[in-house]
Structure formats: C-alpha cells, structure tokens
Amino acid sequence: MAGEEGKPLRRIAEAFEGLADTVSAKTAAVEVAPFSRACSRVSVLFGCLGIAFKFAEMDYVSKVEDLSEASKSISTLHSLLDLDVEKNCVRQAGSHSRNLLRVKRGLDMVKVLFEQILASEGNSLKDPASVAYAKVFAPHHGWAIRKAVAAGMYALPTKAQLLKKLNEDEASAKVQMQNYISASASVILYIEELFLSRKLGIDW
Ligand code: 1PZ
C-alpha cells in the first residue's frame, strides 16, 4: 500500500494517460468507472495543500463519489449525459451531468495550476494557484466563495513543501506534471465536446 501511494503525482498522471489513450483511440467511449477512479486520485493534492482547502476537497470528493456510484449502473460518460437529458435534469443540483461538469473544472484547475507552476520561477504557489482559480472557477463562484479562496491562498504551502509531500524532486515532478497536462487536456476537451455536441453548454 505504501509503495502504491508513494508517488501520487505519477499515479495521477498515469490514470489520465490511460483515459487519454481511450480518447485518442476513438474506438471505445470513455467509461464512468475508470474516469471516476482517475478523478479520485486527484484528491490527494488537497491533503498537500492544507486545511484551507478542506471545503473544496469535500465538494470535489462528494461529486467524484456520485460519479463512482453512477458507474454501477451507467457505463459510459455519454450515456450518463443522455440519461439526464431524457430525465430533463441536466442542470439540476446534484445531477450526474452537473457533477461531471464541476469535476471537469477541477481537472482543468489542476492542469492550469501545473502549467503555472512549471512556468513560474519562485517557490510560492500563491500566484500559480490564483491564476488557475481565476481562470477556471472564479467566473462560476459567488463573492463569498471567491473571498474564502483568496484568503486560503495565503495558507498554501511552498512549492518545495508540496514537492516533498508528493515525494518528488523538481525534475521528476516536472515530468509528471507535463504528463498530466497533456493527458488531461484531451480528456477535458472530450468532456466539453460531450456537452457541446448535445447543446447543453459548459458555462453554467
Ligand atoms: C493550490 C490550489 C488551490 C486550490 C483552490 C481550489 C479552489 C476551489 C475552491 C472551491 C470551493 C468549493 C466550494 C463549493 C462550490 C460549489 O458551490 C460549486 C458548485 O457546486 P454545485 O452547486 O453544482 O453542487 N462546486 C464547484 O465549483 C466544484 C469545486 C471543486 C473544487 C475542485 C478544485 C480542484 C483543484 C484541486 C487543486 C488541488
């Protein structure tokens, strides 16, 4: 167990590389079960970011758990959307489709965060995390949440502390972050296309 959990960043990257392979093969649809498993691997990052992001963790984890539950009866992401369309509950609070869209944003937030970390010189995560939040979530969050997130940014660990918790050095972390960035990009596009091709929108 300890061995398996020893390299969480690598485990995240590998999970998304597997999904990206499915996306690029175009022969099979992405299934809900491996997707939700990959998303649950991302949760370890919250533990590395400190208590300030506890509320983000609870929200993210509950949505991933909903998708994991859904995977017991729904096989693919596109059938998950189609079922909600049939039931006319796509945008309803707590629907699988709505949770999928929120979780997709979480994946995008991590992607932009990694891009910003790789592009930044310093040891602080505040600017990378602020840029990622501003780009991905802030347009969809109300004033109170944005203020709380902005306050939480001051409680982030340093980049060095984060890498230590992830059991990576600068060079190995760079490789895994790059791998996640390119793999998640195609998974994120795939999910957005699922919504857009059904004219469901992604800006809500
Ligand atoms: C260093 C990186 C700092 C991470 C900053 C994370 C910022 C996200 C803070 C979000 C607070 C979440 C509070 C709850 C928000 C909900 O209102 C919405 C809508 O949910 P719905 O109405 O559909 O039930 N939920 C979201 O927008 C999803 C939030 C997921 C946050 C995942 C962040 C992933 C980033 C991980 C970085 C480790």
Tab-separated table of C-alpha atoms and ligand atoms in Angstrom:
chain	number	residue	atom	x	y	z
A	1	MET	CA	0.000	0.000	0.000
A	2	ALA	CA	2.712	2.467	0.988
A	3	GLY	CA	4.547	1.681	-2.230
A	4	GLU	CA	1.464	2.278	-4.302
A	5	GLU	CA	0.794	5.565	-2.637
A	6	GLY	CA	4.424	6.623	-2.649
A	7	LYS	CA	4.216	8.534	-5.924
A	8	PRO	CA	0.781	10.178	-6.016
A	9	LEU	CA	1.696	12.566	-8.823
A	10	ARG	CA	2.809	9.711	-11.036
A	11	ARG	CA	-0.390	7.801	-10.198
A	12	ILE	CA	-2.499	10.807	-11.200
A	13	ALA	CA	-0.593	11.265	-14.470
A	14	GLU	CA	-0.802	7.573	-15.328
A	15	ALA	CA	-4.536	7.435	-14.724
A	16	PHE	CA	-5.137	10.331	-17.095
A	17	GLU	CA	-2.746	8.940	-19.689
A	18	GLY	CA	-4.899	5.810	-19.703
A	19	LEU	CA	-8.043	7.880	-20.268
A	20	ALA	CA	-6.304	9.961	-22.930
A	21	ASP	CA	-5.389	6.745	-24.758
A	22	THR	CA	-9.059	5.759	-24.821
A	23	VAL	CA	-9.994	9.211	-26.116
A	24	SER	CA	-7.401	9.189	-28.892
A	25	ALA	CA	-8.147	5.608	-29.961
A	26	LYS	CA	-11.694	6.733	-30.799
A	27	THR	CA	-12.746	3.077	-30.885
A	28	ALA	CA	-14.352	2.978	-27.450
A	29	ALA	CA	-16.185	5.558	-25.358
A	30	VAL	CA	-14.739	6.708	-22.033
A	31	GLU	CA	-16.356	4.749	-19.223
A	32	VAL	CA	-17.587	6.277	-15.995
A	33	ALA	CA	-15.750	3.836	-13.703
A	34	PRO	CA	-12.135	4.458	-14.849
A	35	PHE	CA	-12.924	8.160	-15.170
A	36	SER	CA	-14.135	8.432	-11.571
A	37	ARG	CA	-11.167	6.378	-10.350
A	38	ALA	CA	-8.757	8.728	-12.117
A	39	CYS	CA	-10.543	11.743	-10.621
A	40	SER	CA	-10.372	10.290	-7.134
A	41	ARG	CA	-6.583	10.054	-7.415
A	42	VAL	CA	-6.507	13.848	-7.749
A	43	SER	CA	-7.938	14.158	-4.227
A	44	VAL	CA	-4.542	13.548	-2.609
A	45	LEU	CA	-3.500	17.005	-3.801
A	46	PHE	CA	-5.925	18.596	-1.377
A	47	GLY	CA	-4.183	16.907	1.507
A	48	CYS	CA	-0.952	18.536	0.355
A	49	LEU	CA	-2.475	21.997	0.145
A	50	GLY	CA	-3.504	22.260	3.764
A	51	ILE	CA	-6.573	22.753	5.837
A	52	ALA	CA	-7.648	25.877	3.959
A	53	PHE	CA	-8.882	23.789	1.062
A	54	LYS	CA	-10.875	21.371	3.156
A	55	PHE	CA	-14.173	22.707	1.837
A	56	ALA	CA	-13.022	22.407	-1.768
A	57	GLU	CA	-11.977	18.841	-1.018
A	58	MET	CA	-15.338	17.912	0.486
A	59	ASP	CA	-17.198	19.311	-2.503
A	60	TYR	CA	-14.918	17.693	-5.064
A	61	VAL	CA	-14.817	14.303	-3.327
A	62	SER	CA	-18.606	14.138	-2.956
A	63	LYS	CA	-19.049	14.826	-6.678
A	64	VAL	CA	-16.498	12.199	-7.661
A	65	GLU	CA	-18.248	9.741	-5.331
A	66	ASP	CA	-21.537	10.474	-7.067
A	67	LEU	CA	-19.920	9.594	-10.408
A	68	SER	CA	-18.432	6.466	-8.899
A	69	GLU	CA	-21.890	5.423	-7.656
A	70	ALA	CA	-23.348	6.184	-11.079
A	71	SER	CA	-20.768	3.910	-12.700
A	72	LYS	CA	-22.507	0.918	-11.099
A	73	SER	CA	-25.457	1.333	-13.437
A	74	ILE	CA	-24.216	3.614	-16.237
A	75	SER	CA	-21.311	2.500	-18.382
A	76	THR	CA	-20.126	5.498	-20.399
A	77	LEU	CA	-19.906	9.251	-19.899
A	78	HIS	CA	-22.063	9.878	-22.949
A	79	SER	CA	-24.849	7.621	-21.685
A	80	LEU	CA	-24.619	9.400	-18.322
A	81	LEU	CA	-25.407	12.675	-20.106
A	82	ASP	CA	-28.058	11.123	-22.337
A	83	LEU	CA	-29.930	9.702	-19.336
A	84	ASP	CA	-30.042	13.139	-17.663
A	85	VAL	CA	-31.202	14.694	-20.936
A	86	GLU	CA	-34.024	12.147	-21.082
A	87	LYS	CA	-34.963	12.891	-17.482
A	88	ASN	CA	-34.654	16.608	-18.191
A	89	CYS	CA	-32.395	17.099	-15.153
A	90	VAL	CA	-29.017	18.024	-16.672
A	91	ARG	CA	-28.650	21.301	-14.755
A	92	GLN	CA	-30.438	20.166	-11.618
A	93	ALA	CA	-28.355	20.429	-8.410
A	94	GLY	CA	-26.695	17.114	-7.696
A	95	SER	CA	-27.324	15.591	-11.128
A	96	HIS	CA	-24.592	13.358	-12.516
A	97	SER	CA	-24.162	15.677	-15.514
A	98	ARG	CA	-23.786	18.739	-13.316
A	99	ASN	CA	-21.321	16.936	-11.072
A	100	LEU	CA	-19.366	15.831	-14.139
A	101	LEU	CA	-19.086	19.433	-15.308
A	102	ARG	CA	-17.856	20.538	-11.847
A	103	VAL	CA	-15.337	17.705	-11.655
A	104	LYS	CA	-14.145	18.561	-15.185
A	105	ARG	CA	-13.413	22.078	-13.885
A	106	GLY	CA	-11.433	20.574	-11.006
A	107	LEU	CA	-9.291	18.673	-13.530
A	108	ASP	CA	-8.850	21.868	-15.517
A	109	MET	CA	-7.887	23.775	-12.371
A	110	VAL	CA	-5.156	21.240	-11.623
A	111	LYS	CA	-3.976	21.417	-15.245
A	112	VAL	CA	-3.676	25.204	-15.213
A	113	LEU	CA	-2.084	25.058	-11.758
A	114	PHE	CA	0.612	22.700	-13.044
A	115	GLU	CA	1.154	24.847	-16.151
A	116	GLN	CA	1.598	27.875	-13.933
A	117	ILE	CA	3.927	26.068	-11.538
A	118	LEU	CA	6.117	24.952	-14.453
A	119	ALA	CA	6.174	28.457	-15.873
A	120	SER	CA	6.976	30.192	-12.589
A	121	GLU	CA	10.421	30.762	-11.182
A	122	GLY	CA	9.758	31.198	-7.497
A	123	ASN	CA	8.896	28.957	-4.600
A	124	SER	CA	5.416	30.349	-3.971
A	125	LEU	CA	2.219	28.604	-5.070
A	126	LYS	CA	0.070	31.647	-4.443
A	127	ASP	CA	0.356	33.157	-7.919
A	128	PRO	CA	0.046	29.838	-9.814
A	129	ALA	CA	-2.988	28.834	-7.742
A	130	SER	CA	-4.574	32.289	-8.004
A	131	VAL	CA	-4.196	32.321	-11.787
A	132	ALA	CA	-5.659	28.820	-12.078
A	133	TYR	CA	-8.609	29.652	-9.837
A	134	ALA	CA	-9.264	32.949	-11.619
A	135	LYS	CA	-9.291	31.222	-14.979
A	136	VAL	CA	-11.300	28.114	-14.155
A	137	PHE	CA	-13.569	28.597	-11.152
A	138	ALA	CA	-13.889	32.265	-10.251
A	139	PRO	CA	-16.317	33.050	-13.124
A	140	HIS	CA	-18.679	30.404	-11.686
A	141	HIS	CA	-18.375	31.193	-7.981
A	142	GLY	CA	-20.129	33.860	-5.974
A	143	TRP	CA	-18.456	36.578	-3.964
A	144	ALA	CA	-18.297	34.680	-0.655
A	145	ILE	CA	-16.541	31.642	-2.122
A	146	ARG	CA	-14.110	33.801	-4.123
A	147	LYS	CA	-13.197	35.704	-0.941
A	148	ALA	CA	-12.679	32.497	1.024
A	149	VAL	CA	-10.488	31.046	-1.714
A	150	ALA	CA	-8.461	34.261	-1.898
A	151	ALA	CA	-7.877	34.044	1.877
A	152	GLY	CA	-6.926	30.383	1.577
A	153	MET	CA	-4.250	31.251	-0.962
A	154	TYR	CA	-2.164	32.739	1.857
A	155	ALA	CA	-2.155	29.418	3.676
A	156	LEU	CA	-0.762	27.374	0.792
A	157	PRO	CA	2.495	25.516	1.329
A	158	THR	CA	5.541	26.492	-0.703
A	159	LYS	CA	6.358	24.668	-3.911
A	160	ALA	CA	9.242	22.896	-2.156
A	161	GLN	CA	6.910	21.721	0.626
A	162	LEU	CA	4.397	20.494	-1.934
A	163	LEU	CA	7.014	18.514	-3.873
A	164	LYS	CA	8.256	16.970	-0.647
A	165	LYS	CA	4.756	15.840	0.296
A	166	LEU	CA	4.322	14.419	-3.203
A	167	ASN	CA	7.633	12.586	-2.805
A	168	GLU	CA	9.066	14.196	-5.949
A	169	ASP	CA	12.063	16.348	-6.770
A	170	GLU	CA	11.958	19.274	-9.162
A	171	ALA	CA	12.890	17.180	-12.218
A	172	SER	CA	10.587	14.216	-11.594
A	173	ALA	CA	7.683	16.493	-10.699
A	174	LYS	CA	8.180	18.384	-13.934
A	175	VAL	CA	7.873	15.199	-15.977
A	176	GLN	CA	4.723	14.037	-14.183
A	177	MET	CA	3.107	17.477	-14.321
A	178	GLN	CA	3.812	17.645	-18.069
A	179	ASN	CA	2.307	14.187	-18.495
A	180	TYR	CA	-0.821	15.196	-16.586
A	181	ILE	CA	-1.110	18.467	-18.533
A	182	SER	CA	-1.138	16.821	-21.936
A	183	ALA	CA	-3.238	13.811	-20.938
A	184	SER	CA	-5.845	15.837	-19.050
A	185	ALA	CA	-6.099	18.317	-21.935
A	186	SER	CA	-7.570	15.698	-24.229
A	187	VAL	CA	-9.849	14.296	-21.507
A	188	ILE	CA	-11.132	17.793	-20.699
A	189	LEU	CA	-11.800	18.512	-24.388
A	190	TYR	CA	-13.577	15.188	-24.725
A	191	ILE	CA	-15.922	16.026	-21.843
A	192	GLU	CA	-16.574	19.535	-23.122
A	193	GLU	CA	-17.420	18.067	-26.524
A	194	LEU	CA	-19.903	15.673	-24.888
A	195	PHE	CA	-21.774	18.694	-23.505
A	196	LEU	CA	-21.396	20.936	-26.555
A	197	SER	CA	-22.441	18.306	-29.098
A	198	ARG	CA	-25.699	17.936	-27.147
A	199	LYS	CA	-26.098	21.720	-26.969
A	200	LEU	CA	-26.003	21.581	-23.177
A	201	GLY	CA	-23.465	24.400	-22.729
A	202	ILE	CA	-20.476	24.358	-20.379
A	203	ASP	CA	-20.692	27.831	-18.854
A	204	TRP	CA	-23.208	27.185	-16.121
B	1	1PZ	C1	-3.338	25.361	-4.958
B	1	1PZ	C2	-4.669	25.198	-5.462
B	1	1PZ	C3	-5.677	25.775	-4.617
B	1	1PZ	C4	-6.912	25.088	-4.861
B	1	1PZ	C5	-8.011	26.022	-4.851
B	1	1PZ	C6	-9.247	25.287	-5.002
B	1	1PZ	C7	-10.279	26.264	-5.263
B	1	1PZ	C8	-11.596	25.675	-5.346
B	1	1PZ	C9	-12.437	26.169	-4.223
B	1	1PZ	C10	-13.784	25.754	-4.425
B	1	1PZ	C11	-14.614	25.849	-3.206
B	1	1PZ	C12	-15.746	24.933	-3.399
B	1	1PZ	C13	-16.962	25.364	-2.694
B	1	1PZ	C14	-18.181	24.791	-3.319
B	1	1PZ	C15	-18.565	25.220	-4.530
B	1	1PZ	C16	-19.848	24.755	-5.133
B	1	1PZ	O1	-20.776	25.771	-4.949
B	1	1PZ	C17	-19.655	24.527	-6.615
B	1	1PZ	C18	-20.954	24.223	-7.334
B	1	1PZ	O2	-21.434	23.023	-6.898
B	1	1PZ	P1	-22.968	22.578	-7.161
B	1	1PZ	O3	-23.858	23.745	-6.940
B	1	1PZ	O4	-23.065	22.081	-8.580
B	1	1PZ	O5	-23.210	21.444	-6.181
B	1	1PZ	N1	-18.699	23.462	-6.784
B	1	1PZ	C19	-17.652	23.598	-7.597
B	1	1PZ	O6	-17.497	24.589	-8.280
B	1	1PZ	C20	-16.662	22.461	-7.661
B	1	1PZ	C21	-15.475	22.799	-6.796
B	1	1PZ	C22	-14.452	21.705	-6.867
B	1	1PZ	C23	-13.126	22.206	-6.429
B	1	1PZ	C24	-12.094	21.353	-7.025
B	1	1PZ	C25	-10.807	22.033	-7.055
B	1	1PZ	C26	-9.808	21.155	-7.647
B	1	1PZ	C27	-8.481	21.762	-7.540
B	1	1PZ	C28	-7.611	20.894	-6.832
B	1	1PZ	C29	-6.338	21.505	-6.565
B	1	1PZ	C30	-5.709	20.687	-5.577
